[in-house]
Amino acid sequence: MLGMLALAAPFAVLLWAMPVSSGGAIWDFSMGLGFGALALAALQFALTGRLRWITHPFGADIVYVTHRYLSWSAVVLMLAHFALLYVFHQPALGVLNPLEARWELTAGRVALLCFVGLIVSSEFRKRLHLRHEWWRALHLILAMLGMLAAIAHVLGVGNLTDTPQKRLLWLGVTLGFMAVLIHTHLIRPMWMARNGWRVIANTPERGDVHTLELAPEGQALKRWKPGQFAWLKVGRSPLSLVEHPFTISTAPETGSNLAFSIKPLGDHTEALVKTPVGTRAYVDGPYGAFSVDRAADADGFVMIAGGIGITPILSNLHALDARGDPRPVIVIYGSPTWETASFREELKAMKQRLNLTLVHVIDRPPDDWQGESGRIDRDLLLRHLPADTRHWPHLLCGPAPMLDALRRDLADLGVPLRHIDYEIFELV
Ligand SMILES: Cc1cc2nc3c(=O)[nH]c(=O)nc-3n(C[C@H](O)[C@H](O)[C@H](O)COP(=O)(O)OP(=O)(O)OC[C@H]3O[C@@H](n4cnc5c(N)ncnc54)[C@H](O)[C@@H]3O)c2cc1C
């Protein structure tokens, strides 16, 4: 919807602020494509700027997927804009050599290269062995450079900025894009610097997981829901681009301290689990919508976790527990071994207080194991999910292949897709 609006706005202004150029229909259409592309590109800064009014209703993962598709659309429009001019109005493109070409045309080509570079580096990040931090810095530089070059191109060419209405549109786009950048990379870090956190405990858990407990040194987190996550910077400047998303594994009802339970799976998480008590940290959040609060009137909940995917489920259970919620909850929790089933004691204790059915599924069970083993599949779901749970919210969190299979199995059992909610631990 937002994408359609961004795309339509330039066309509406161009039509309203007639007359358009005299270059003919293809020329005008190509200009419209270029403007639409620029409006879509500007919108990406809002989508990735972690603006609460955008991320809260949908969840951060959906916003990032939308960002991905709209970015592709913007680049396709840019290429179409260039291709139409190349085929039908080649003389207008002049020479390619940047030393001889008109600066505003070179600016347009720089913008196109930057935006194509953004798509390629994002789609092939893993194959290019680009570390996440480097990719993020490159992404930011290419996006800013591309946007500035595109705006310079539009203003320099001046073809469709010849009326006050059109100039107002591009002034609005430019100011909007700069406002989001300043908010994301300057104002928010400054606020975070004044409202730091301190690591007050680092507790080892089963399965190599460590729980960091953070206490606020300024303002505590406001208005957060169980199951949400935050971007965490530990022992770094609030301006640093190195930050990682982690679920807040406690619930809002349990006080202003926050806990993050972290599994070491790469360089950053390996270092994080060794964080000494007393280290300063910065928390940017809350984000996400993987919460029992999204379905306040549900009759009960089905929650399915694999490995470290238990953290948002734990947070939701803590909230139900703190509220004395009597509704039934069925938790199916897959772990590689019984020894490494993180938080199994905590879950067992919660069984005493909550209306909780807990099913552990152990991939490599001990010899005397009486419970479920192997993978969580359709037959296992059928055994543990009675027919009257199909309309309950199903909250799933775990590795991507597991989530894909579970979504298919649950749909096959008759769970409507609107009742299946999942958290992906990989945003990009
Ligand atoms: C919403 C959400 C909630 C999460 N909650 C938890 C949790 O409660 N506990 C937990 O242990 N893990 C959680 N994760 C996963 C955690 O963020 C990654 O495991 C961690 O960022 C990996 O970083 P690394 O450098 O150690 O590993 P790497 O091997 O460098 O990265 C592994 C993968 O993690 C992703 N990643 C790496 N760096 C970043 C980054 N800066 N921002 C975003 N993604 C990145 C990339 O897709 C990368 O391919 C969550 C992720 C998301 C998106």
Short mmCIF file of C-alpha atoms in Angstrom, two decimals, residues 141-372:
data_model
loop_
_atom_site.label_atom_id
_atom_site.label_comp_id
_atom_site.label_asym_id
_atom_site.label_seq_id
_atom_site.Cartn_x
_atom_site.Cartn_y
_atom_site.Cartn_z
CA ILE A 141 26.97 4.23 2.12
CA LEU A 142 25.52 2.99 -1.19
CA ALA A 143 21.98 3.94 -0.17
CA MET A 144 22.95 7.50 0.84
CA LEU A 145 25.20 8.02 -2.18
CA GLY A 146 22.59 6.57 -4.55
CA MET A 147 19.84 8.74 -3.13
CA LEU A 148 21.89 11.94 -3.23
CA ALA A 149 23.06 11.19 -6.80
CA ALA A 150 19.46 10.49 -7.87
CA ILE A 151 18.20 13.76 -6.39
CA ALA A 152 21.09 15.66 -8.03
CA HIS A 153 20.19 13.95 -11.33
CA VAL A 154 16.53 15.02 -11.08
CA LEU A 155 17.38 18.61 -10.14
CA GLY A 156 20.22 18.87 -12.67
CA VAL A 157 18.18 17.54 -15.59
CA GLY A 158 15.38 19.86 -14.50
CA ASN A 159 12.98 18.37 -17.06
CA LEU A 160 10.19 17.68 -14.67
CA THR A 161 11.01 20.08 -11.86
CA ASP A 162 9.87 23.14 -13.73
CA THR A 163 6.78 24.00 -11.70
CA PRO A 164 6.42 24.84 -7.98
CA GLN A 165 4.28 21.71 -7.39
CA LYS A 166 6.96 19.41 -8.82
CA ARG A 167 9.71 21.16 -6.90
CA LEU A 168 7.63 20.84 -3.72
CA LEU A 169 7.31 17.09 -4.27
CA TRP A 170 11.07 16.58 -4.60
CA LEU A 171 11.82 18.94 -1.73
CA GLY A 172 9.43 16.82 0.39
CA VAL A 173 11.10 13.56 -0.72
CA THR A 174 14.59 14.97 0.00
CA LEU A 175 13.66 16.40 3.39
CA GLY A 176 11.82 13.21 4.38
CA PHE A 177 14.81 11.02 3.48
CA MET A 178 17.23 13.29 5.36
CA ALA A 179 14.95 13.49 8.40
CA VAL A 180 14.81 9.68 8.69
CA LEU A 181 18.61 9.45 8.31
CA ILE A 182 19.23 12.07 11.00
CA HIS A 183 16.70 10.43 13.30
CA THR A 184 18.17 6.93 12.86
CA HIS A 185 21.87 7.71 12.95
CA LEU A 186 22.07 10.78 15.17
CA ILE A 187 19.03 11.53 17.31
CA ARG A 188 18.31 7.94 18.38
CA PRO A 189 21.98 7.18 19.30
CA MET A 190 22.09 10.45 21.28
CA TRP A 191 18.99 9.38 23.19
CA MET A 192 20.52 5.95 23.75
CA ALA A 193 23.75 7.53 25.07
CA ARG A 194 21.73 9.31 27.77
CA ASN A 195 19.78 6.14 28.61
CA GLY A 196 22.44 3.46 28.83
CA TRP A 197 22.21 0.04 30.47
CA ARG A 198 24.62 -1.99 32.62
CA VAL A 199 25.17 -5.75 32.45
CA ILE A 200 24.51 -6.90 36.01
CA ALA A 201 24.63 -10.68 35.50
CA ASN A 202 25.88 -13.19 32.96
CA THR A 203 24.39 -16.60 33.73
CA PRO A 204 25.29 -19.80 31.85
CA GLU A 205 22.29 -21.93 30.88
CA ARG A 206 21.91 -25.39 29.35
CA GLY A 207 22.86 -25.75 25.69
CA ASP A 208 25.73 -23.19 25.73
CA VAL A 209 23.23 -20.35 26.12
CA HIS A 210 24.12 -17.37 28.34
CA THR A 211 21.59 -14.99 29.84
CA LEU A 212 22.71 -11.37 30.15
CA GLU A 213 20.70 -9.35 32.63
CA LEU A 214 20.73 -5.59 32.04
CA ALA A 215 19.66 -2.85 34.44
CA PRO A 216 18.67 0.61 33.18
CA GLU A 217 20.92 3.56 34.06
CA GLY A 218 18.48 6.03 32.55
CA GLN A 219 14.99 5.57 31.27
CA ALA A 220 13.80 1.93 31.25
CA LEU A 221 12.10 0.43 28.20
CA LYS A 222 8.57 1.74 27.79
CA ARG A 223 5.44 0.04 26.47
CA TRP A 224 6.88 -3.30 25.43
CA LYS A 225 5.11 -6.54 24.87
CA PRO A 226 6.22 -10.09 25.68
CA GLY A 227 8.02 -11.74 22.75
CA GLN A 228 9.46 -8.50 21.38
CA PHE A 229 13.14 -7.98 20.61
CA ALA A 230 15.70 -5.18 20.79
CA TRP A 231 18.92 -4.27 19.01
CA LEU A 232 21.78 -4.67 21.46
CA LYS A 233 25.14 -2.90 21.52
CA VAL A 234 27.39 -4.17 24.28
CA GLY A 235 30.70 -2.46 25.14
CA ARG A 236 30.44 -0.20 22.06
CA SER A 237 29.56 3.40 21.28
CA PRO A 238 25.86 4.12 20.72
CA LEU A 239 26.89 5.36 17.25
CA SER A 240 28.43 1.99 16.33
CA LEU A 241 26.88 0.15 13.40
CA VAL A 242 27.66 -3.15 15.14
CA GLU A 243 24.44 -4.18 16.85
CA HIS A 244 22.48 -7.40 16.88
CA PRO A 245 18.83 -8.26 17.43
CA PHE A 246 17.94 -10.39 20.49
CA THR A 247 14.62 -11.30 22.05
CA ILE A 248 13.91 -9.86 25.47
CA SER A 249 13.41 -13.18 27.24
CA THR A 250 11.79 -11.70 30.33
CA ALA A 251 8.28 -10.20 30.39
CA PRO A 252 7.26 -6.56 30.95
CA GLU A 253 5.51 -7.61 34.18
CA THR A 254 8.77 -8.89 35.72
CA GLY A 255 10.29 -5.42 36.25
CA SER A 256 12.47 -2.91 34.42
CA ASN A 257 15.58 -5.12 34.12
CA LEU A 258 15.87 -6.94 30.78
CA ALA A 259 17.26 -10.41 30.07
CA PHE A 260 18.67 -11.56 26.75
CA SER A 261 19.44 -15.28 26.35
CA ILE A 262 22.13 -15.70 23.72
CA LYS A 263 23.39 -18.76 21.88
CA PRO A 264 26.93 -18.41 20.48
CA LEU A 265 26.56 -19.10 16.76
CA GLY A 266 29.13 -16.72 15.24
CA ASP A 267 31.87 -14.15 16.04
CA HIS A 268 29.64 -11.61 17.70
CA THR A 269 27.55 -13.97 19.79
CA GLU A 270 30.75 -15.86 20.82
CA ALA A 271 32.07 -12.57 22.23
CA LEU A 272 28.72 -11.53 23.73
CA VAL A 273 28.36 -14.62 25.90
CA LYS A 274 31.72 -13.72 27.52
CA THR A 275 30.56 -10.18 28.45
CA PRO A 276 31.91 -9.25 31.91
CA VAL A 277 29.46 -8.02 34.52
CA GLY A 278 29.62 -4.20 34.68
CA THR A 279 29.90 -3.65 30.90
CA ARG A 280 27.86 -0.74 29.54
CA ALA A 281 25.25 -1.54 26.91
CA TYR A 282 22.72 0.21 24.70
CA VAL A 283 19.28 -1.12 23.90
CA ASP A 284 17.25 0.01 20.90
CA GLY A 285 13.75 -1.37 21.14
CA PRO A 286 11.23 -2.76 21.51
CA TYR A 287 10.46 -4.12 18.04
CA GLY A 288 8.48 -7.05 16.68
CA ALA A 289 4.99 -8.41 17.03
CA PHE A 290 5.49 -12.04 18.09
CA SER A 291 3.30 -11.73 21.13
CA VAL A 292 0.34 -13.29 22.91
CA ASP A 293 -0.90 -9.71 23.28
CA ARG A 294 -1.70 -9.66 19.56
CA ALA A 295 -4.49 -12.18 20.24
CA ALA A 296 -5.86 -10.96 23.55
CA ASP A 297 -9.17 -12.81 23.12
CA ALA A 298 -7.71 -16.20 22.05
CA ASP A 299 -9.05 -19.31 23.81
CA GLY A 300 -5.55 -20.74 24.17
CA PHE A 301 -2.13 -20.84 22.51
CA VAL A 302 0.03 -23.34 20.65
CA MET A 303 3.74 -22.50 20.81
CA ILE A 304 6.38 -24.45 18.92
CA ALA A 305 10.11 -23.78 19.38
CA GLY A 306 13.32 -25.22 18.02
CA GLY A 307 16.64 -24.61 19.84
CA ILE A 308 17.25 -20.97 20.78
CA GLY A 309 13.83 -20.17 19.28
CA ILE A 310 12.54 -20.88 22.79
CA THR A 311 13.47 -17.30 23.93
CA PRO A 312 10.38 -15.41 22.63
CA ILE A 313 8.18 -18.31 23.77
CA LEU A 314 9.73 -18.07 27.23
CA SER A 315 8.99 -14.35 27.34
CA ASN A 316 5.36 -14.94 26.37
CA LEU A 317 5.04 -17.68 29.01
CA HIS A 318 6.57 -15.39 31.66
CA ALA A 319 3.93 -12.79 30.82
CA LEU A 320 1.04 -15.30 31.05
CA ASP A 321 2.52 -16.55 34.31
CA ALA A 322 2.89 -13.07 35.82
CA ARG A 323 -0.71 -12.26 34.87
CA GLY A 324 -2.07 -15.53 36.30
CA ASP A 325 -3.60 -16.23 32.88
CA PRO A 326 -5.69 -19.44 33.12
CA ARG A 327 -5.89 -20.14 29.36
CA PRO A 328 -4.42 -23.41 28.10
CA VAL A 329 -1.02 -23.34 26.38
CA ILE A 330 0.58 -26.24 24.51
CA VAL A 331 4.35 -25.88 24.07
CA ILE A 332 6.20 -28.25 21.72
CA TYR A 333 9.93 -27.73 22.12
CA GLY A 334 12.57 -29.41 19.98
CA SER A 335 16.18 -29.76 21.23
CA PRO A 336 19.17 -31.69 19.91
CA THR A 337 19.66 -33.57 23.23
CA TRP A 338 17.99 -33.68 26.64
CA GLU A 339 21.12 -32.25 28.27
CA THR A 340 21.10 -29.20 25.98
CA ALA A 341 17.37 -28.40 26.29
CA SER A 342 17.77 -24.79 27.49
CA PHE A 343 15.46 -23.57 30.27
CA ARG A 344 13.87 -27.00 30.77
CA GLU A 345 13.86 -26.54 34.57
CA GLU A 346 12.26 -23.11 34.25
CA LEU A 347 9.59 -24.52 31.92
CA LYS A 348 8.92 -27.40 34.31
CA ALA A 349 8.46 -24.92 37.17
CA MET A 350 6.02 -22.89 35.06
CA LYS A 351 3.92 -26.03 34.55
CA GLN A 352 2.98 -25.85 38.23
CA ARG A 353 1.49 -22.37 37.82
CA LEU A 354 0.25 -22.22 34.22
CA ASN A 355 -2.33 -24.36 32.38
CA LEU A 356 0.65 -25.64 30.37
CA THR A 357 1.14 -28.85 28.40
CA LEU A 358 4.84 -29.23 27.66
CA VAL A 359 6.07 -31.65 25.00
CA HIS A 360 9.85 -32.01 24.70
CA VAL A 361 11.00 -33.47 21.37
CA ILE A 362 14.58 -34.70 21.55
CA ASP A 363 16.51 -35.26 18.35
CA ARG A 364 19.08 -37.65 19.87
CA PRO A 365 17.35 -38.92 23.04
CA PRO A 366 19.06 -40.84 25.88
CA ASP A 367 18.46 -44.64 25.99
CA ASP A 368 15.86 -44.42 28.75
CA TRP A 369 13.89 -41.58 27.06
CA GLN A 370 10.12 -42.11 27.25
CA GLY A 371 8.98 -38.99 25.41
CA GLU A 372 8.89 -37.78 21.81
#
